[in-house]
Tab-separated table of N, CA, C and O in Angstrom:
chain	number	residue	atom	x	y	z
A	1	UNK	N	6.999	15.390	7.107
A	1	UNK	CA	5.904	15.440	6.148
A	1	UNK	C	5.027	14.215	6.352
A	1	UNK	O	5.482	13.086	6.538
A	2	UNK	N	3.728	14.526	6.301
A	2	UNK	CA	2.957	13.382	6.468
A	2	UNK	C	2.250	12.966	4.823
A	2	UNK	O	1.389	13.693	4.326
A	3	UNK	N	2.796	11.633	4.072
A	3	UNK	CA	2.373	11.450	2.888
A	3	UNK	C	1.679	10.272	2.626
A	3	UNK	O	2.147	9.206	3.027
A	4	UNK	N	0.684	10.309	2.042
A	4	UNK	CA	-0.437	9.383	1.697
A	4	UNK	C	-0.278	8.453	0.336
A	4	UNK	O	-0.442	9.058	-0.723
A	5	UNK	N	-0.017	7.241	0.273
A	5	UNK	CA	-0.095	6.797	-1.065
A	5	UNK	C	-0.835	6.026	-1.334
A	5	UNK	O	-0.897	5.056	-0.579
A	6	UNK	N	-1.760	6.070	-2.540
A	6	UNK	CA	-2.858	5.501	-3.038
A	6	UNK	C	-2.247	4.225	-4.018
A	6	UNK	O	-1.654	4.503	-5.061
A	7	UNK	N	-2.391	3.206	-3.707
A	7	UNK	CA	-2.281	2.008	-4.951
A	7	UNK	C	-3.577	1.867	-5.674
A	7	UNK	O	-4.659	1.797	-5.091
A	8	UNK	N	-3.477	1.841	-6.525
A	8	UNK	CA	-4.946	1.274	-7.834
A	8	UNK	C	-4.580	0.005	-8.591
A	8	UNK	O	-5.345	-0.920	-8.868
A	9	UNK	N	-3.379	0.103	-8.859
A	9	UNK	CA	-2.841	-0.994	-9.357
A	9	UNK	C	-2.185	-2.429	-9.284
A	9	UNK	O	-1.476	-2.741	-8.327
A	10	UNK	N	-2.395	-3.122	-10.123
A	10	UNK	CA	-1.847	-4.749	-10.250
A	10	UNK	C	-0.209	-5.440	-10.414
A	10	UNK	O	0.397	-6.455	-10.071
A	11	UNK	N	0.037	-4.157	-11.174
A	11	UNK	CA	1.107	-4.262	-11.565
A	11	UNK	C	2.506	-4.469	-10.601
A	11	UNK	O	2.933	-3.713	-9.728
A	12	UNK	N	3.077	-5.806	-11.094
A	12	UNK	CA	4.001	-5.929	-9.411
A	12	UNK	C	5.136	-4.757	-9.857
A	12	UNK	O	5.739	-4.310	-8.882
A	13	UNK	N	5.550	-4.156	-11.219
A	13	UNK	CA	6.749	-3.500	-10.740
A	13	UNK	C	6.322	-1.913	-10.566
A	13	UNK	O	7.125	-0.986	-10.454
A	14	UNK	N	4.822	-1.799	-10.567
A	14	UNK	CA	4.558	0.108	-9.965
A	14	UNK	C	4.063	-0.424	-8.635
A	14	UNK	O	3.577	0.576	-8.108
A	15	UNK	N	3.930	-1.334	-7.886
A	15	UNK	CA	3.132	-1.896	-6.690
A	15	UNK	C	4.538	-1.477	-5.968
A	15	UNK	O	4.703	-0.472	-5.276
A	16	UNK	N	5.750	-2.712	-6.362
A	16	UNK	CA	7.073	-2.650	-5.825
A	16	UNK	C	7.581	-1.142	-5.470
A	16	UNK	O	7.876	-0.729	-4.349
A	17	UNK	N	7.609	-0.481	-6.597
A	17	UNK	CA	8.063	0.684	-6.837
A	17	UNK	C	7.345	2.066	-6.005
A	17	UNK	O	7.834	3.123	-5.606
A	18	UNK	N	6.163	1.582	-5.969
A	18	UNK	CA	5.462	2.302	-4.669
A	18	UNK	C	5.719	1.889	-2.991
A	18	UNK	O	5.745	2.749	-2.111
A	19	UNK	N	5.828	1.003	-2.835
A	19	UNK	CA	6.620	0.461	-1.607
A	19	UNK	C	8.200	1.328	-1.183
A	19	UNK	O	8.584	1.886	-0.155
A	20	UNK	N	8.756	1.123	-2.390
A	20	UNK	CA	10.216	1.267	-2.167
A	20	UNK	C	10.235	3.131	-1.927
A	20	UNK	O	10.964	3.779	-1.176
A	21	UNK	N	9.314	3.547	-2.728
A	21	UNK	CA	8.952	5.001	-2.052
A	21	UNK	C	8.504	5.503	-0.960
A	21	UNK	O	8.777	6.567	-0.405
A	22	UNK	N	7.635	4.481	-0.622
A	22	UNK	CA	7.210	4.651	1.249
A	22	UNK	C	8.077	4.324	1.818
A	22	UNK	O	8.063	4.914	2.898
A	23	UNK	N	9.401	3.289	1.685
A	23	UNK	CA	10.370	2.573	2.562
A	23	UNK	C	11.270	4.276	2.746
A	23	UNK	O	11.716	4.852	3.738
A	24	UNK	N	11.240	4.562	1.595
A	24	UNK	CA	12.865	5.646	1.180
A	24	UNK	C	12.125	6.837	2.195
A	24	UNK	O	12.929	7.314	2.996
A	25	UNK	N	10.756	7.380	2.288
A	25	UNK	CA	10.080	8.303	2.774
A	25	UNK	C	9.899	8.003	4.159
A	25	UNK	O	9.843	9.118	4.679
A	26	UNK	N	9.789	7.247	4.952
A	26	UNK	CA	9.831	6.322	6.013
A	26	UNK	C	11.243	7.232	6.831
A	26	UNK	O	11.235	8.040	7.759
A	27	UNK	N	12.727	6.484	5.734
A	27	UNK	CA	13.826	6.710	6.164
A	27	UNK	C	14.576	7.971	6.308
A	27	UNK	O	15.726	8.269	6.630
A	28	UNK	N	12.848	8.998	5.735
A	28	UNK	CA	13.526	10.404	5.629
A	28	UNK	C	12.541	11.117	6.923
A	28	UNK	O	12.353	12.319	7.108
A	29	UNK	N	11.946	9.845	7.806
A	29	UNK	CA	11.365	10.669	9.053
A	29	UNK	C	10.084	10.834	8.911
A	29	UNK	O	9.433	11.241	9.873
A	30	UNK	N	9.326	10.489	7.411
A	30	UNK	CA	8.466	11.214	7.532
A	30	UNK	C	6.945	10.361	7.822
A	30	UNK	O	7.048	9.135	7.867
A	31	UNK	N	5.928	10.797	7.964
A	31	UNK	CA	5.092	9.238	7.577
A	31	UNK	C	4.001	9.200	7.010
A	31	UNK	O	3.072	9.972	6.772
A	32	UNK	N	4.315	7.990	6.803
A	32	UNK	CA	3.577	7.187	5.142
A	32	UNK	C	2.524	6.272	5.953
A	32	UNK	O	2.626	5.646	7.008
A	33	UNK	N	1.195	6.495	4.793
A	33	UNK	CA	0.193	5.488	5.224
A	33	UNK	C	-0.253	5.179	3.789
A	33	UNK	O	-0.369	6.067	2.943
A	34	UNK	N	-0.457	4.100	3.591
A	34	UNK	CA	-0.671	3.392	1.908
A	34	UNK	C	-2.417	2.614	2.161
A	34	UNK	O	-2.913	1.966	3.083
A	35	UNK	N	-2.757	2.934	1.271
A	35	UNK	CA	-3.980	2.708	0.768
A	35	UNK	C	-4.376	1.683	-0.718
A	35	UNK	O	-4.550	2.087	-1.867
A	36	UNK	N	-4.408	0.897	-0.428
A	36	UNK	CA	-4.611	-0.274	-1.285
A	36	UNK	C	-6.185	-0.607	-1.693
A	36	UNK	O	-7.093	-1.176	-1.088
A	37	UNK	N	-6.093	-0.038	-2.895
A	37	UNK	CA	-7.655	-0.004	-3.846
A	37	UNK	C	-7.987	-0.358	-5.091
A	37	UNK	O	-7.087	-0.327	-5.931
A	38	UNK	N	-9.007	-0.671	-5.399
A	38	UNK	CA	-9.352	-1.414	-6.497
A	38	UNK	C	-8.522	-2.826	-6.816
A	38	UNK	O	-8.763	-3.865	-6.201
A	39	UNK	N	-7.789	-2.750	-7.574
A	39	UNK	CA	-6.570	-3.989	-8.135
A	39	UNK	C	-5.313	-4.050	-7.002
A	39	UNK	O	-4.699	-5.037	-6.595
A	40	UNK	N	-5.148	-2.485	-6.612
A	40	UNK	CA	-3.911	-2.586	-5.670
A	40	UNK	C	-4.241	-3.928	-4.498
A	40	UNK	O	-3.322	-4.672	-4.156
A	41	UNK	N	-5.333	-4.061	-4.086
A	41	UNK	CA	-5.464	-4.927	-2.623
A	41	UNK	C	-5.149	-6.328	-3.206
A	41	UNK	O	-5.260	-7.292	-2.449
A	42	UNK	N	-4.681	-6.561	-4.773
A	42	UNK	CA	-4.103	-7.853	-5.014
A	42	UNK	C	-2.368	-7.863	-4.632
A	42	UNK	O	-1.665	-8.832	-4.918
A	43	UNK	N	-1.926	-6.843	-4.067
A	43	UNK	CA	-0.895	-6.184	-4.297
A	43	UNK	C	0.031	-7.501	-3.100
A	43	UNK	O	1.229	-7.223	-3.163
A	44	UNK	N	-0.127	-8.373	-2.414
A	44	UNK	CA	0.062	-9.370	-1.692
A	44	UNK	C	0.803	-10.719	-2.919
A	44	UNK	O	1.850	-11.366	-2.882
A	45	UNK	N	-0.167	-10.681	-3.745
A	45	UNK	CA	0.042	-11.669	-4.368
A	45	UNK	C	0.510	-11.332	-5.727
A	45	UNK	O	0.288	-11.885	-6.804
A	46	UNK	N	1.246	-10.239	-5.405
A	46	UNK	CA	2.315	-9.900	-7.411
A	46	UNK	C	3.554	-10.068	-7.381
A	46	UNK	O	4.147	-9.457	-8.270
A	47	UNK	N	4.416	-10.887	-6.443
A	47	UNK	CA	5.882	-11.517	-6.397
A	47	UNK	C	5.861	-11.878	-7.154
A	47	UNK	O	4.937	-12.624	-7.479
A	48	UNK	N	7.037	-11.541	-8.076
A	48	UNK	CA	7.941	-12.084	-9.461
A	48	UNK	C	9.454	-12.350	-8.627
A	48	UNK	O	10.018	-11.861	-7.648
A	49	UNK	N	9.758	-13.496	-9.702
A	49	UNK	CA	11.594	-13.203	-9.363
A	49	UNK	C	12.174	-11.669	-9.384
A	49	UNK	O	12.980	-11.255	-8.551
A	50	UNK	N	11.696	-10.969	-10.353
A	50	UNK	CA	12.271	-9.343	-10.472
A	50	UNK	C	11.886	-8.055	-9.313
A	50	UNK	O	12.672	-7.219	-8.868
A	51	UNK	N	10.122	-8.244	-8.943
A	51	UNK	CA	9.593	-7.724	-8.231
A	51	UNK	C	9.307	-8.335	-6.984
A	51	UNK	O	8.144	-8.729	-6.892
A	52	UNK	N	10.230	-8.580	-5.727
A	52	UNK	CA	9.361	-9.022	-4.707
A	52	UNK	C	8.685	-8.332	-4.174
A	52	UNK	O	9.314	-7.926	-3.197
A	53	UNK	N	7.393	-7.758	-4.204
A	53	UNK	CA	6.494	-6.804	-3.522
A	53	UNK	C	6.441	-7.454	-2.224
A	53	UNK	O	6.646	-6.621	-1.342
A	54	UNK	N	6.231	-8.704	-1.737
A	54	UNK	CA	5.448	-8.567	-0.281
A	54	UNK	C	6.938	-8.279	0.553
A	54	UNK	O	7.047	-7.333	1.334
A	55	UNK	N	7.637	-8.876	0.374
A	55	UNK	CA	9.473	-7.999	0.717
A	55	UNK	C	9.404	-6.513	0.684
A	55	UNK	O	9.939	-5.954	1.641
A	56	UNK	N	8.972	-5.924	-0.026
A	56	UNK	CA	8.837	-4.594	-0.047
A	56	UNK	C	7.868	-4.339	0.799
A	56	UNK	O	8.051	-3.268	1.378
A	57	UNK	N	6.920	-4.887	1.102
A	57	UNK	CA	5.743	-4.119	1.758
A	57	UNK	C	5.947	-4.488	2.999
A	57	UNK	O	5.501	-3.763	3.889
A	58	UNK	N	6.751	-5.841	3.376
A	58	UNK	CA	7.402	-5.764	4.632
A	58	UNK	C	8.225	-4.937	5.223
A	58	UNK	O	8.053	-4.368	6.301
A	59	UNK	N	9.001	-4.880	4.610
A	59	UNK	CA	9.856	-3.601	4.714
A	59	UNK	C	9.098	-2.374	5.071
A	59	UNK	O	9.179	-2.107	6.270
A	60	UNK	N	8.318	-1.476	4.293
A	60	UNK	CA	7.509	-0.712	4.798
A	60	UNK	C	6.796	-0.605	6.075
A	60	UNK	O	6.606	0.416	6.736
A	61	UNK	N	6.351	-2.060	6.380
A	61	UNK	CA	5.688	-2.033	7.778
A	61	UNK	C	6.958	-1.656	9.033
A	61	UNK	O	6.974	-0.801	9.919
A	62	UNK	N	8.089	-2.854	8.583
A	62	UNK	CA	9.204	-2.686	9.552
A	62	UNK	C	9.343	-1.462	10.060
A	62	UNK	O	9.493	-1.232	11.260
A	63	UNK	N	9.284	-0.365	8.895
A	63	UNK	CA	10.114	0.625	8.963
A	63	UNK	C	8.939	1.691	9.823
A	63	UNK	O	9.241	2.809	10.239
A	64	UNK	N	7.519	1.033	9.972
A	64	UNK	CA	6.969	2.125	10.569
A	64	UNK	C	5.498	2.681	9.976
A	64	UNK	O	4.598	3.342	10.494
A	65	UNK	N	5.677	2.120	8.693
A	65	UNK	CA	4.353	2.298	7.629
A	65	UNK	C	3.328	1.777	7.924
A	65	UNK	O	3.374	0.944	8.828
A	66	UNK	N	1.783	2.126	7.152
A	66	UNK	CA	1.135	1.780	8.067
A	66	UNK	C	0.243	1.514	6.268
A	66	UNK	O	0.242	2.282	5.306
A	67	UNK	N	-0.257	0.467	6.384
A	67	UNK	CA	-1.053	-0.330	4.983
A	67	UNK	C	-2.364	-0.672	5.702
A	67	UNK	O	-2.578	-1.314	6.730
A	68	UNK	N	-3.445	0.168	4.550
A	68	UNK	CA	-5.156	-0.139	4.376
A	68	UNK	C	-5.237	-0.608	3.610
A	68	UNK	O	-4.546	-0.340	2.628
A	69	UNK	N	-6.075	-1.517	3.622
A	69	UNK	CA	-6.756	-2.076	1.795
A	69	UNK	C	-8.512	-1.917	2.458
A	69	UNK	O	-9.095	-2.067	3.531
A	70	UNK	N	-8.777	-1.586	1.272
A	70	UNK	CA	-10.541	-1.209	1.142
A	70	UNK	C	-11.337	-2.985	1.091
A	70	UNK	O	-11.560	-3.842	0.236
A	71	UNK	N	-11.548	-2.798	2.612
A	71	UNK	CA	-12.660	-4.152	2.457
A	71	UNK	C	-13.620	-4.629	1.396
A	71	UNK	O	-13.731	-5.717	0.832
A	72	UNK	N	-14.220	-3.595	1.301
A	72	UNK	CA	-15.244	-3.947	-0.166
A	72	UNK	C	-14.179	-4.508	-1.730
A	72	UNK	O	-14.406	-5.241	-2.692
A	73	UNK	N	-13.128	-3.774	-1.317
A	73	UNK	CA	-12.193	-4.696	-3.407
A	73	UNK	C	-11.865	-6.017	-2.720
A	73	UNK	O	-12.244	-6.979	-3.388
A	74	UNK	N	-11.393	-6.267	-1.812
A	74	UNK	CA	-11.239	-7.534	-1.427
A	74	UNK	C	-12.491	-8.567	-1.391
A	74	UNK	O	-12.447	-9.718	-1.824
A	75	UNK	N	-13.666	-7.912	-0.766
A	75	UNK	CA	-14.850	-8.978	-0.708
A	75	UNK	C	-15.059	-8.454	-2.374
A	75	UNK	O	-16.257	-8.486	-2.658
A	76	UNK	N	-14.614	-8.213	-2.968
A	76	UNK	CA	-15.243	-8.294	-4.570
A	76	UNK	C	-14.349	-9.465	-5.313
A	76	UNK	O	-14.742	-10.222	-6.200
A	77	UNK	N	-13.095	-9.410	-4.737
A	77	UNK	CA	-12.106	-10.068	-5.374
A	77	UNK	C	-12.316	-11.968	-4.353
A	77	UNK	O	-11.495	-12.883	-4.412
A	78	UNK	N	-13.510	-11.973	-3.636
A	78	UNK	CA	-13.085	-13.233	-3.049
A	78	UNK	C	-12.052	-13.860	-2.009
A	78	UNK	O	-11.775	-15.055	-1.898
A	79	UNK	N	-11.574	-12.855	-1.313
A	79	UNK	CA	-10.505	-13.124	-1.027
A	79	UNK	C	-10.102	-12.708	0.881
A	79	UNK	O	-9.950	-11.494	1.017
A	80	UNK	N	-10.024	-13.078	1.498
A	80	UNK	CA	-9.424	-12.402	2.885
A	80	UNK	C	-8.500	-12.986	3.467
A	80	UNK	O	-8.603	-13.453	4.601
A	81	UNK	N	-7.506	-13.031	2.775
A	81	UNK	CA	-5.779	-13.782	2.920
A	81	UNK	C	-5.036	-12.237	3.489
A	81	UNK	O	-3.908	-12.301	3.977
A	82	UNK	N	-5.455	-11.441	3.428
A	82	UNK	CA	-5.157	-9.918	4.167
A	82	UNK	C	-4.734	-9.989	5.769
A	82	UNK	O	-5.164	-9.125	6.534
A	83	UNK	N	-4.188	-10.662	6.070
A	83	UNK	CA	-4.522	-10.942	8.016
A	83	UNK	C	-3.164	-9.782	7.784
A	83	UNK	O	-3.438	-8.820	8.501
A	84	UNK	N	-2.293	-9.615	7.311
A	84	UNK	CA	-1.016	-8.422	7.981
A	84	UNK	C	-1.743	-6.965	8.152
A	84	UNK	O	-1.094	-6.085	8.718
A	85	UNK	N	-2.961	-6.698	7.724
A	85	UNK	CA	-3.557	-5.144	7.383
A	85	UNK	C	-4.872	-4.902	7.998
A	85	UNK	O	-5.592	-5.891	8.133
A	86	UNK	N	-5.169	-4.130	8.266
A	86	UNK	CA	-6.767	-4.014	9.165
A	86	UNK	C	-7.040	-3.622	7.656
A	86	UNK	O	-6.448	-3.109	6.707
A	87	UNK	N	-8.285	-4.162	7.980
A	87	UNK	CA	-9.734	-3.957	6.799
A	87	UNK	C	-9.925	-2.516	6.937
A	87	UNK	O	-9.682	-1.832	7.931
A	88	UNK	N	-10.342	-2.184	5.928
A	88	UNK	CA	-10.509	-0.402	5.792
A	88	UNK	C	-11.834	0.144	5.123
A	88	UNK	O	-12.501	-0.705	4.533
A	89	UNK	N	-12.201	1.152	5.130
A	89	UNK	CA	-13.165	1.459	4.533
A	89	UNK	C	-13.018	3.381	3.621
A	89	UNK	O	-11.962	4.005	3.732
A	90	UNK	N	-13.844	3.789	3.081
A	90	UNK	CA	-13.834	4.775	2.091
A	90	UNK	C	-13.390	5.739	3.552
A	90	UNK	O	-12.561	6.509	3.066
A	91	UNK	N	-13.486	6.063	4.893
A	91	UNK	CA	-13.945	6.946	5.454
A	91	UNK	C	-11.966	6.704	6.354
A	91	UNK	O	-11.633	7.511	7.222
A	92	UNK	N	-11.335	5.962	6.079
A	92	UNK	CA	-10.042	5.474	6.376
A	92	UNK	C	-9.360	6.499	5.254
A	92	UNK	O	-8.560	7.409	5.467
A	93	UNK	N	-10.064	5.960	3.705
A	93	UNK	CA	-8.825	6.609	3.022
A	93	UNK	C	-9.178	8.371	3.126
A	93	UNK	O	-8.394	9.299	3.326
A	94	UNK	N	-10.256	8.380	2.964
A	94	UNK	CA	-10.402	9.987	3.160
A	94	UNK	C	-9.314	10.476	4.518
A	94	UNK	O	-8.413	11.289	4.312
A	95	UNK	N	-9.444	10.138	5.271
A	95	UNK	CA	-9.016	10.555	6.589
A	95	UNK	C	-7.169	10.104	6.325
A	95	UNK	O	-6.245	10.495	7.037
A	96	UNK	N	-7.081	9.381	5.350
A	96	UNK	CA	-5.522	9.774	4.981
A	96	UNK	C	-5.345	10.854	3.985
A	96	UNK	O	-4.355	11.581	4.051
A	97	UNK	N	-6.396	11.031	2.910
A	97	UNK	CA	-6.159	12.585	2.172
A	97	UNK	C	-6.284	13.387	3.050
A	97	UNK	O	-5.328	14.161	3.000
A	98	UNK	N	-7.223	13.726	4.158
A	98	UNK	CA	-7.577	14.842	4.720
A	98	UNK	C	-5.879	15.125	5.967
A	98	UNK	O	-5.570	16.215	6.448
A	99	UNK	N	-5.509	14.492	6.069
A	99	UNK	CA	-4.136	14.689	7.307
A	99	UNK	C	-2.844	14.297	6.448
A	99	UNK	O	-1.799	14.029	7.041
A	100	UNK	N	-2.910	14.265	5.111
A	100	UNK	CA	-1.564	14.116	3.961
A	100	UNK	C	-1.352	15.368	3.562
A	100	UNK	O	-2.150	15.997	2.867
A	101	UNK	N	-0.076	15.877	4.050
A	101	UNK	CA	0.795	17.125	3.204
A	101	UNK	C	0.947	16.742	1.661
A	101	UNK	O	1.123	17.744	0.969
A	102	UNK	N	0.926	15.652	1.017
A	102	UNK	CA	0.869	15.041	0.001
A	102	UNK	C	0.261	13.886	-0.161
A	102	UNK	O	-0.036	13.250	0.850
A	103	UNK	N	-0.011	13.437	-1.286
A	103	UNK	CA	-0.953	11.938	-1.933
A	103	UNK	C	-0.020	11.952	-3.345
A	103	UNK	O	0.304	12.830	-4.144
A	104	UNK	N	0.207	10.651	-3.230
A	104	UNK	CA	0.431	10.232	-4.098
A	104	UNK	C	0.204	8.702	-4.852
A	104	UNK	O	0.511	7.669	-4.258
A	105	UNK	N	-0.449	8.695	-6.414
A	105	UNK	CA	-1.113	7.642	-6.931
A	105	UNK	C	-0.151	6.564	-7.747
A	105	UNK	O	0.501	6.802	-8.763
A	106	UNK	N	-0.211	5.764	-7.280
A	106	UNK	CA	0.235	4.544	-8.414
A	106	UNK	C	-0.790	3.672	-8.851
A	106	UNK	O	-0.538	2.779	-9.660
């Protein structure tokens, strides 16, 4: 299955928790490409003691995953500390809905 997951969010334990779903989906063969938008492209910097996200999102890459974040939320947010991810644009994430047997949003 080829599955698409959309981040929107800030939140480190649905950020984490979306990771650990691409890791588990990964390990079932299938593949995952994650899309990091709006708040999600802060998704680098939401490590808690409880939530290590960038551990998780390492993991994901290890395993084969493949992480966009939308250039434009980042140049909104100030920021290009992004060097693990190619810069992406609206015409990236489409082209992961358009070739996803599934999408799924956090």
């Amino acid at each position: 299955m080829k599955l698409g997951i959309v981040i929107y969010s800030n939140d480190p334990e649905t950020v984490w928790n979306a990771f650990r779903v691409g890791v588990f989906s990964l390990a079932q063969q299938d593949h995952v490409k994650v899309f990091l938008l709006g708040k999600g492209v802060e998704s680098e910097m939401l490590d808690t003691d409880e939530f290590q996200v960038v551990n998780e999102m390492r993991k994901f890459s290890d395993a084969g995953g493949i992480i966009h974040f939308c250039s434009v939320c980042i140049r909104i947010r100030l920021s290009d500390d992004f060097e693990m991810y190619p810069a992406s644009s609206m015409s990236d994430l489409y082209e992961i809905i358009a070739e996803s047997d599934k999408i799924l949003t956090f």
